Amino acid sequence: KLAPLVENAIAAGCIAYIDGLTGHARQSHDVLSRVLARATDISVEQKLWLLTRLAEMAWRLNDPKLAEQHFKRALALDVTDGFLLAAYADFLLDYGRPQEVVALLKDWTLADPLLLRLALAEHAVNSAQAREHQATLADRYAAAQLRGDTTHEQEESRFRLQLMREPEAALRLAQSNWRVQREPRDARVLLEAALALKRAAAAQPVLDWMARTNIEDWYLRRLATQLAAVAK
């Protein structure tokens, strides 16, 4: 239904994005790479979207060199995009490069998702600003709860688990978030919280989803393996 309404590259990107989450990540990555190489009728913003999708696929396949190439090409387009910055920051954190996250996000403290990544990186490098930014995030999440705003549950779960060391709260948030939002990063926070509590049964909805989709994600599979060991 979408294909007649948008550029071929965008329609292909949407199909590849789904295929890339359902057991065909390498094939989808290669198809989308060829589509992007041939695309002549897309905007800079659309190109950024496609490059970000490619970076995520390569990242899930644990190909950091390829993922970084895509991220760098997207960043070089010089388009301000919060999702791209958050994704690249998470990528850098996954591969043990927090100092680069601090440099990348030091001027992005007004955006809650980016402030979270900055605080995680500062915590990792023992920065003097870590406590201040953690306190700011705590205040913002508290204000969101007073407003009844649940859009940040996935990120608050990370905050509670990794910075506040509150795994019970992290698990509650991750479970609530999973009921409405089911992408790899949503699966991840639930698995991480369940693992921290050694409560494998709490992760079963995500484990079932992984089995159904056959998602290829090295980090999620590593967490699933660790949870399986806990369950024995």
PDB file of N, CA and C in Angstrom, residues 58-65 67 89-98 218:
ATOM      1  N   ALA A  58      23.565  -3.442  10.702  1.00  0.00           N
ATOM      2  CA  ALA A  58      24.950  -3.897  10.858  1.00  0.00           C
ATOM      3  C   ALA A  58      25.313  -4.034  12.329  1.00  0.00           C
ATOM      4  N   TRP A  59      24.818  -3.148  13.146  1.00  0.00           N
ATOM      5  CA  TRP A  59      25.055  -3.186  14.591  1.00  0.00           C
ATOM      6  C   TRP A  59      24.452  -4.451  15.190  1.00  0.00           C
ATOM      7  N   ARG A  60      23.193  -4.755  14.834  1.00  0.00           N
ATOM      8  CA  ARG A  60      22.560  -5.972  15.362  1.00  0.00           C
ATOM      9  C   ARG A  60      23.305  -7.222  14.909  1.00  0.00           C
ATOM     10  N   LEU A  61      23.945  -7.154  13.746  1.00  0.00           N
ATOM     11  CA  LEU A  61      24.727  -8.286  13.251  1.00  0.00           C
ATOM     12  C   LEU A  61      26.126  -8.336  13.860  1.00  0.00           C
ATOM     13  N   ASN A  62      26.412  -7.418  14.769  1.00  0.00           N
ATOM     14  CA  ASN A  62      27.715  -7.319  15.434  1.00  0.00           C
ATOM     15  C   ASN A  62      28.837  -7.101  14.424  1.00  0.00           C
ATOM     16  N   ASP A  63      28.586  -6.184  13.508  1.00  0.00           N
ATOM     17  CA  ASP A  63      29.600  -5.770  12.528  1.00  0.00           C
ATOM     18  C   ASP A  63      29.886  -4.292  12.795  1.00  0.00           C
ATOM     19  N   PRO A  64      30.648  -3.984  13.853  1.00  0.00           N
ATOM     20  CA  PRO A  64      30.816  -2.585  14.261  1.00  0.00           C
ATOM     21  C   PRO A  64      31.499  -1.712  13.219  1.00  0.00           C
ATOM     22  N   LYS A  65      32.423  -2.271  12.464  1.00  0.00           N
ATOM     23  CA  LYS A  65      33.107  -1.470  11.453  1.00  0.00           C
ATOM     24  C   LYS A  65      32.129  -0.992  10.394  1.00  0.00           C
ATOM     25  N   ALA A  67      28.797  -0.858  10.686  1.00  0.00           N
ATOM     26  CA  ALA A  67      27.808   0.021  11.318  1.00  0.00           C
ATOM     27  C   ALA A  67      28.348   1.435  11.457  1.00  0.00           C
ATOM     28  N   ALA A  89      25.118   7.089  19.879  1.00  0.00           N
ATOM     29  CA  ALA A  89      25.616   7.076  21.254  1.00  0.00           C
ATOM     30  C   ALA A  89      25.473   5.685  21.871  1.00  0.00           C
ATOM     31  N   ASP A  90      24.330   5.035  21.647  1.00  0.00           N
ATOM     32  CA  ASP A  90      24.132   3.680  22.167  1.00  0.00           C
ATOM     33  C   ASP A  90      25.136   2.711  21.559  1.00  0.00           C
ATOM     34  N   PHE A  91      25.379   2.874  20.280  1.00  0.00           N
ATOM     35  CA  PHE A  91      26.378   2.045  19.598  1.00  0.00           C
ATOM     36  C   PHE A  91      27.752   2.212  20.246  1.00  0.00           C
ATOM     37  N   LEU A  92      28.144   3.448  20.478  1.00  0.00           N
ATOM     38  CA  LEU A  92      29.445   3.711  21.102  1.00  0.00           C
ATOM     39  C   LEU A  92      29.508   3.142  22.517  1.00  0.00           C
ATOM     40  N   LEU A  93      28.426   3.248  23.254  1.00  0.00           N
ATOM     41  CA  LEU A  93      28.396   2.688  24.601  1.00  0.00           C
ATOM     42  C   LEU A  93      28.527   1.166  24.565  1.00  0.00           C
ATOM     43  N   ASP A  94      27.868   0.543  23.608  1.00  0.00           N
ATOM     44  CA  ASP A  94      27.936  -0.916  23.492  1.00  0.00           C
ATOM     45  C   ASP A  94      29.365  -1.407  23.249  1.00  0.00           C
ATOM     46  N   TYR A  95      30.125  -0.610  22.533  1.00  0.00           N
ATOM     47  CA  TYR A  95      31.470  -1.034  22.177  1.00  0.00           C
ATOM     48  C   TYR A  95      32.556  -0.342  23.014  1.00  0.00           C
ATOM     49  N   GLY A  96      32.137   0.103  24.206  1.00  0.00           N
ATOM     50  CA  GLY A  96      33.109   0.584  25.177  1.00  0.00           C
ATOM     51  C   GLY A  96      33.799   1.881  24.821  1.00  0.00           C
ATOM     52  N   ARG A  97      33.049   2.843  24.259  1.00  0.00           N
ATOM     53  CA  ARG A  97      33.646   4.115  23.857  1.00  0.00           C
ATOM     54  C   ARG A  97      32.888   5.297  24.471  1.00  0.00           C
ATOM     55  N   PRO A  98      32.727   5.313  25.805  1.00  0.00           N
ATOM     56  CA  PRO A  98      31.917   6.357  26.433  1.00  0.00           C
ATOM     57  C   PRO A  98      32.479   7.759  26.284  1.00  0.00           C
ATOM     58  N   TRP A 218      22.866  -9.657  18.213  1.00  0.00           N
ATOM     59  CA  TRP A 218      23.881 -10.311  19.047  1.00  0.00           C
ATOM     60  C   TRP A 218      23.719  -9.997  20.518  1.00  0.00           C
TER      61      TRP A 218
END
